Short mmCIF file of C-alpha atoms in Angstrom, two decimals:
data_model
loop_
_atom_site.label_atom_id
_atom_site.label_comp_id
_atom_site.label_asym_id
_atom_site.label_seq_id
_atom_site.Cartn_x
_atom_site.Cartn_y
_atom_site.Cartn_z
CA UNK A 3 127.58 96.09 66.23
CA UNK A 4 128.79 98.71 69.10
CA UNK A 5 130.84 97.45 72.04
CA UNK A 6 129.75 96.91 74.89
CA UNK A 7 131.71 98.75 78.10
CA UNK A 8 132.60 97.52 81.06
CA UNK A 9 129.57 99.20 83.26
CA UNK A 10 126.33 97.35 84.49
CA UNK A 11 123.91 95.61 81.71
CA UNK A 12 120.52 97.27 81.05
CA UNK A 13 118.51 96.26 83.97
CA UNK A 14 120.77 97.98 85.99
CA UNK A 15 120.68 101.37 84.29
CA UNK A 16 116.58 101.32 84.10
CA UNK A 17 116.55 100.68 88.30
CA UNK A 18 118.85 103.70 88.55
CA UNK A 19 116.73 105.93 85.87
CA UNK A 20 113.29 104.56 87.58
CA UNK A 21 114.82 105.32 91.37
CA UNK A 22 116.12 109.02 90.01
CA UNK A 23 112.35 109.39 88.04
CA UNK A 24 110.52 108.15 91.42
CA UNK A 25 112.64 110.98 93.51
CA UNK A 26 111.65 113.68 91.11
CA UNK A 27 107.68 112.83 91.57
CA UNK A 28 107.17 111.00 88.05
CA UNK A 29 104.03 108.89 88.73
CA UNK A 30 104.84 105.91 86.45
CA UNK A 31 108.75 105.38 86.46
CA UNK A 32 108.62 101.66 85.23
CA UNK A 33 106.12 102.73 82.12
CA UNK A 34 108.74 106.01 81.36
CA UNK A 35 112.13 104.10 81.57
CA UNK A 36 111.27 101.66 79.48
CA UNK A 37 109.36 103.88 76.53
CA UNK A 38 113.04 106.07 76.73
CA UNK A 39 114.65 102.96 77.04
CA UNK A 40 113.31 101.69 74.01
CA UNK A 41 114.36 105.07 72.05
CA UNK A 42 118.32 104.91 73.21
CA UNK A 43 118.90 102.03 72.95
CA UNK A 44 116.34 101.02 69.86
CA UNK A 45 115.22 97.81 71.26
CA UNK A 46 111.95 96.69 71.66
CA UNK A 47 109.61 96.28 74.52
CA UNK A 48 109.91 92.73 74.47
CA UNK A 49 113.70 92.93 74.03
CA UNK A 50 114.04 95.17 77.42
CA UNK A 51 111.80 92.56 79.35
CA UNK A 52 113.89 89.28 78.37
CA UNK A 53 117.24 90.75 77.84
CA UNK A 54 117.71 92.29 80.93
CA UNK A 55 121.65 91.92 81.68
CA UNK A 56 122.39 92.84 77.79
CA UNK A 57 124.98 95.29 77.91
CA UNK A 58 124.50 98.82 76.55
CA UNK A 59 127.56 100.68 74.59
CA UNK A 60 128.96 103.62 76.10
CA UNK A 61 126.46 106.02 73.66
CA UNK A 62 123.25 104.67 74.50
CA UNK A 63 123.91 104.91 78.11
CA UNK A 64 124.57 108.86 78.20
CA UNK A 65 121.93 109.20 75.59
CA UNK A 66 119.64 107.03 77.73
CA UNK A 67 120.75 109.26 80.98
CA UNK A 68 120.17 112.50 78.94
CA UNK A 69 116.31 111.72 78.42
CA UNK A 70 115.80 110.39 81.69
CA UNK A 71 117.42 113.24 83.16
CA UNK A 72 114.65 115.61 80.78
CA UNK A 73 111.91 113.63 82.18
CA UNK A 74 113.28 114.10 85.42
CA UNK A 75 113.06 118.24 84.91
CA UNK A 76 109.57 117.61 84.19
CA UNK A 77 109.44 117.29 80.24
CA UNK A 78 106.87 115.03 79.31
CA UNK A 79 107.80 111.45 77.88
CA UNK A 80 105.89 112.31 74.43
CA UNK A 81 107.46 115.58 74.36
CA UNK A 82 110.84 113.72 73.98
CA UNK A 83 109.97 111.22 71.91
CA UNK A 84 108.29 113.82 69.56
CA UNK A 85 105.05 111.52 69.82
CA UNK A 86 101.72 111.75 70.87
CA UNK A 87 98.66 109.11 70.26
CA UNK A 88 95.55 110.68 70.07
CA UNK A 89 91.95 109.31 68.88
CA UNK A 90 94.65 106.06 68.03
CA UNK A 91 96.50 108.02 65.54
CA UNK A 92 100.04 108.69 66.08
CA UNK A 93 101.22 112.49 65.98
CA UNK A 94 104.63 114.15 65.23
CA UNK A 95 104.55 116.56 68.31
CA UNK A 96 107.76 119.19 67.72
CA UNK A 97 108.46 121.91 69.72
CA UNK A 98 106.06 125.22 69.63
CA UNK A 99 103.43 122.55 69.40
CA UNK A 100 100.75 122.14 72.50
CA UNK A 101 100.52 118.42 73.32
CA UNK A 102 97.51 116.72 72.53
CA UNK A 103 95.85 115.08 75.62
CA UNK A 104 93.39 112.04 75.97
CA UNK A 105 90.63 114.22 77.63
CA UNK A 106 90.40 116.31 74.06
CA UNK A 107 89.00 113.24 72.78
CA UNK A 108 85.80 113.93 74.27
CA UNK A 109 85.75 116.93 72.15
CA UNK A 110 85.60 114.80 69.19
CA UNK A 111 83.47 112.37 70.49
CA UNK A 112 80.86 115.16 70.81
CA UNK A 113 81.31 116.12 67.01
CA UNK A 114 81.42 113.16 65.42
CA UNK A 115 78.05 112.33 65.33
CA UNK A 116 77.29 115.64 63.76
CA UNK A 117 80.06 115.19 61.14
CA UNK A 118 78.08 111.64 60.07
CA UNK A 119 75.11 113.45 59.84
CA UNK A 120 75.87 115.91 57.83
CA UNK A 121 77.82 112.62 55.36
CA UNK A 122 74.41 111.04 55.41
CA UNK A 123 72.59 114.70 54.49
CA UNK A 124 74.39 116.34 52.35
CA UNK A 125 77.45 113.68 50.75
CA UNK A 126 80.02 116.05 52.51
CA UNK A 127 81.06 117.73 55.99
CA UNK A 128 83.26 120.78 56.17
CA UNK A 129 85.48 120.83 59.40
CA UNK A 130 87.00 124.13 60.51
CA UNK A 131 89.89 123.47 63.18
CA UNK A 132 90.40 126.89 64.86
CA UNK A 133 93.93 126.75 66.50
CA UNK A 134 94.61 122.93 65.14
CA UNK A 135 98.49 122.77 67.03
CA UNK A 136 99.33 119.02 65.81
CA UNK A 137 96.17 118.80 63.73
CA UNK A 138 94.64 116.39 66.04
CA UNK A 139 90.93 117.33 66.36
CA UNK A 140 90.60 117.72 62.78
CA UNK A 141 92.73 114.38 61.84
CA UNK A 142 91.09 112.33 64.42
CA UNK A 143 87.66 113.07 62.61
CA UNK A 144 89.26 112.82 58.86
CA UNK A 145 90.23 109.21 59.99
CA UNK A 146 86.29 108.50 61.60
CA UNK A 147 84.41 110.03 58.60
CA UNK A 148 86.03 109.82 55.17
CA UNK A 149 83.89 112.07 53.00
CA UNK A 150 84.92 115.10 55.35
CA UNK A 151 87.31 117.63 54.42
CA UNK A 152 89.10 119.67 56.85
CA UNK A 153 91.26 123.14 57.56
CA UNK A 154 92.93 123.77 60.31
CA UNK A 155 94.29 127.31 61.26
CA UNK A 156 96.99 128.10 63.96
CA UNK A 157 98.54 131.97 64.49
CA UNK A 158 102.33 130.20 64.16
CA UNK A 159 104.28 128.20 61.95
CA UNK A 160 105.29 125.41 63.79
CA UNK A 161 102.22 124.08 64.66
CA UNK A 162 101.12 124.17 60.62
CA UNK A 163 104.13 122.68 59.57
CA UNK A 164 103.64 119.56 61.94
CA UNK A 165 99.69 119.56 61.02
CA UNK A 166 100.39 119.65 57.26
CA UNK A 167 103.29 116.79 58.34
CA UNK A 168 100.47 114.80 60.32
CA UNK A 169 98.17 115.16 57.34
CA UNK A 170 100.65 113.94 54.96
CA UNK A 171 102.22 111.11 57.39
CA UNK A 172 98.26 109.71 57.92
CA UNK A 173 97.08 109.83 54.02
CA UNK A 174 95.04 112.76 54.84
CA UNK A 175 96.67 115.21 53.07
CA UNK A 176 94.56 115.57 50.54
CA UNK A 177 91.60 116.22 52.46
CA UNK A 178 93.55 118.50 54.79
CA UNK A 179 94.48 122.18 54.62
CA UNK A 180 96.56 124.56 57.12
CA UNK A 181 96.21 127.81 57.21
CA UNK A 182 98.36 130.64 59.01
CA UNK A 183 95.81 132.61 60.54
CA UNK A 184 95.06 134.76 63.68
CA UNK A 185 91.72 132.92 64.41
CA UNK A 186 89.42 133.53 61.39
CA UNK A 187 91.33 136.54 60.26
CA UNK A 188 92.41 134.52 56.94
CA UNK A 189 90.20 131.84 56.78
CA UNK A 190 87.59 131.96 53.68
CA UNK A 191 84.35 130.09 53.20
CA UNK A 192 81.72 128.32 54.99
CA UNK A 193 81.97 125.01 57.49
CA UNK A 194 79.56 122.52 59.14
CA UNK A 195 81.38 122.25 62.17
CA UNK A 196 83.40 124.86 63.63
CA UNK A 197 85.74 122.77 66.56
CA UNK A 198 88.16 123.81 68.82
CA UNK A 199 90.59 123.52 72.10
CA UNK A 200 91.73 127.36 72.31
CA UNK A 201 93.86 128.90 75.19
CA UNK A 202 91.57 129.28 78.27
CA UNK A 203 93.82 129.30 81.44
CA UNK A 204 93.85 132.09 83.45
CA UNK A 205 96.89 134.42 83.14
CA UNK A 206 97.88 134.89 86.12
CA UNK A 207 97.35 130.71 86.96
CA UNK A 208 99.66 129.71 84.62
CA UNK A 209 103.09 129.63 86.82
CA UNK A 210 101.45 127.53 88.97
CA UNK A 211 100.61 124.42 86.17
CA UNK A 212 102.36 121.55 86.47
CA UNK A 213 105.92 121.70 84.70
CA UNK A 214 105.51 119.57 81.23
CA UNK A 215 102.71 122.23 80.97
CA UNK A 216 104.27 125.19 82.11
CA UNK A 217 107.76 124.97 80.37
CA UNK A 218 106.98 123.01 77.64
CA UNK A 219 103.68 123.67 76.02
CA UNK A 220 103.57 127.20 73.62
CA UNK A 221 102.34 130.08 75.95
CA UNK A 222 99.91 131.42 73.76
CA UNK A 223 98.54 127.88 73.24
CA UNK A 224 97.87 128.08 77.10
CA UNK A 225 96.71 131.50 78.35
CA UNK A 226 93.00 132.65 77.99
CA UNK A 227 93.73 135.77 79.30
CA UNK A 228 92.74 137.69 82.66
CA UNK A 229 89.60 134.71 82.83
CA UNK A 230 90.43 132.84 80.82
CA UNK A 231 87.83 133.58 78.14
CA UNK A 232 89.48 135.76 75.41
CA UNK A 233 89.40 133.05 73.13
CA UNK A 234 86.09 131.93 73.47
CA UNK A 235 85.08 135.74 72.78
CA UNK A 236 87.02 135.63 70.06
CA UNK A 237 85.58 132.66 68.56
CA UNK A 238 82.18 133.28 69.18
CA UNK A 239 82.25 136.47 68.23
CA UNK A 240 83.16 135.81 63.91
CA UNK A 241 81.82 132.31 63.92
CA UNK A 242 78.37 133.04 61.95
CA UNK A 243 80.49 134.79 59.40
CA UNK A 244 81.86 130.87 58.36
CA UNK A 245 78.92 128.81 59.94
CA UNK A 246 77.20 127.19 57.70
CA UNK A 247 73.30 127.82 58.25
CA UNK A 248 72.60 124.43 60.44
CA UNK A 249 75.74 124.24 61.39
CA UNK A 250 77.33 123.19 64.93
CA UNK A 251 80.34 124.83 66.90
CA UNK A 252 81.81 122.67 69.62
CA UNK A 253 84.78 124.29 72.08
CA UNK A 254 86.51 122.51 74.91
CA UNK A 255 86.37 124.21 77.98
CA UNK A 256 88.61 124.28 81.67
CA UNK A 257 86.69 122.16 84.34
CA UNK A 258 85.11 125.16 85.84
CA UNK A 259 84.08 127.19 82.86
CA UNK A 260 80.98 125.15 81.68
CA UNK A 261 78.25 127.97 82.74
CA UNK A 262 80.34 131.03 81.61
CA UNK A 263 81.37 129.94 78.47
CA UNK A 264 77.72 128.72 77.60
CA UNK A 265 76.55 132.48 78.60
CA UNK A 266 79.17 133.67 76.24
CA UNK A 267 77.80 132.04 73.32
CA UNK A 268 73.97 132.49 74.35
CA UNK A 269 75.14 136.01 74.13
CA UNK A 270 76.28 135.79 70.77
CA UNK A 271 72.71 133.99 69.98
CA UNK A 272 73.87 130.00 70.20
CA UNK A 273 72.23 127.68 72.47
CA UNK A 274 74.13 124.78 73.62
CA UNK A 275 72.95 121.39 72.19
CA UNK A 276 75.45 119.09 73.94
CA UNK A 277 78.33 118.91 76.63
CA UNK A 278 81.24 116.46 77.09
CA UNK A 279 82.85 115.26 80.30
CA UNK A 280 86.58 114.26 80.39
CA UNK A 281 88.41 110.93 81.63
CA UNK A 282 87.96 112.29 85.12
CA UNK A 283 84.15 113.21 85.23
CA UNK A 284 84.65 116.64 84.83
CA UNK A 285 83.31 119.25 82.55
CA UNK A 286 85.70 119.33 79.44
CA UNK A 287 83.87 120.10 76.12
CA UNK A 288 80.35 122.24 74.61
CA UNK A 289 78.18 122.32 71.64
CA UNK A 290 76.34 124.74 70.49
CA UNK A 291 73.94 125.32 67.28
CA UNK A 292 72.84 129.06 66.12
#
């Protein structure tokens, strides 16, 4: 058991950390301190909310101050922990890995009936995860439809070693395969859904994103280029080469890219068959079938 020093019990060290967070802007102090809380000091939720004069050894306390003082930079409190939920799975979220966010999951919502569909069809659906980061898109519909199969391809290591540590963490590794690749430059075979969240802000935009965006999310998992839509080109542009003949291709989009990206594809000969809004209303996701 660690001693205890002579300095104020917990409660007071969470009103200091949630008076520092609410001075730096952090929109839910009370919800922050306690989640770090709970990682310095390793008790539970319930622990922090009846114990509240326990004393905390002198190493908790500048752990505890350490991530508080991160979050207080602007780090986000899942970046810290090294944990994200998504689509109720939890995800090991290192760094050089873009952090999966809530609105995504309207991406998969707009897939997942199509990845049931093809179950009920055929006895099997092929998932290809273009830039898969944490392997959330593609793990969030392994764990909805358990006849699919799934690769997921990402230009840098980091992100496939946490996918491939996802996978394994989730019992999905054996339906699960990463794949170093520069969008479909080493990816082989055919897929009944091509998905993805690809890089689509706007170069020159990106200095002005909030800070747990700006400084801590990869770059190149961020910028779409001069509009944004390199990607999209990109992914349009190979897709029928590993699109299986009735197969669907689903993209999340920025708020205000809805029409262009659908004329991207239309170019490219796909017509959209379905659209996704986020948690917010807006525009976040498209489908599209050759």
């Amino acid at each position: 058991m660690v001693d205890a020093i002579a300095m104020p019990g917990l409660q007071n060290l969470l009103n200091e950390a949630r008076a520092k967070l609410r001075q730096a802007g952090i929109a839910d102090p009370a919800l922050d301190c306690r989640l770090l809380a709970e990682r310095a000091t390793g008790l539970s939720a319930i622990e922090l909310l009846t114990q509240p004069n326990c004393p905390v050894s002198e190493e908790m306390a500048a752990v505890f101050d350490n991530l508080i003082d991160r979050r207080a930079a602007g780090e986000s409190v899942h970046r810290i922990l090294g944990i994200r939920e998504f689509y109720g799975l939890k995800l090991a979220m290192p760094e050089g890995t873009l952090e999966p966010r809530p609105d995504t999951e309207c991406l998969v919502e707009l897939v997942l009936p199509e990845a049931r569909r093809f179950v009920e069809e055929l006895g099997e659906c092929r998932v290809l995860d273009l830039g898969t980061g944490t392997g959330a898109i593609a793990l969030a519909l392994l764990s909805e439809v358990p006849e699919a199969t799934a690769v997921g391809v990402d230009i840098a290591e980091a992100p496939i070693a946490a996918a491939c540590k996802n996978a394994l963490d989730l019992g999905f590794d054996a339906r699960f395969e990463a794949v170093l690749s520069n969008w479909y430059e080493n990816v082989t075979g055919r897929f009944h859904i091509i998905v993805a969240n690809p890089p689509y802000i706007v170069s020159e935009i990106i200095e002005t994103l909030a800070a747990d965006v700006r400084d801590h999310d990869p770059r190149i998992a961020l910028d779409g280029g001069e509009d944004g839509l390199d990607a999209y080109r990109k992914i349009a542009g190979g897709a029928r080469r590993f699109l299986c003949s009735n197969g669907v291709l689903a993209v999340e989009t920025g708020y205000d890219q809805k029409r262009s990206v659908e004329a991207l594809f239309a170019h490219e000969g796909f017509v959209r068959t379905g659209a996704a809004t986020d948690l917010s209303g807006r525009d976040r996701a498209l489908k599209f079938a050759s």
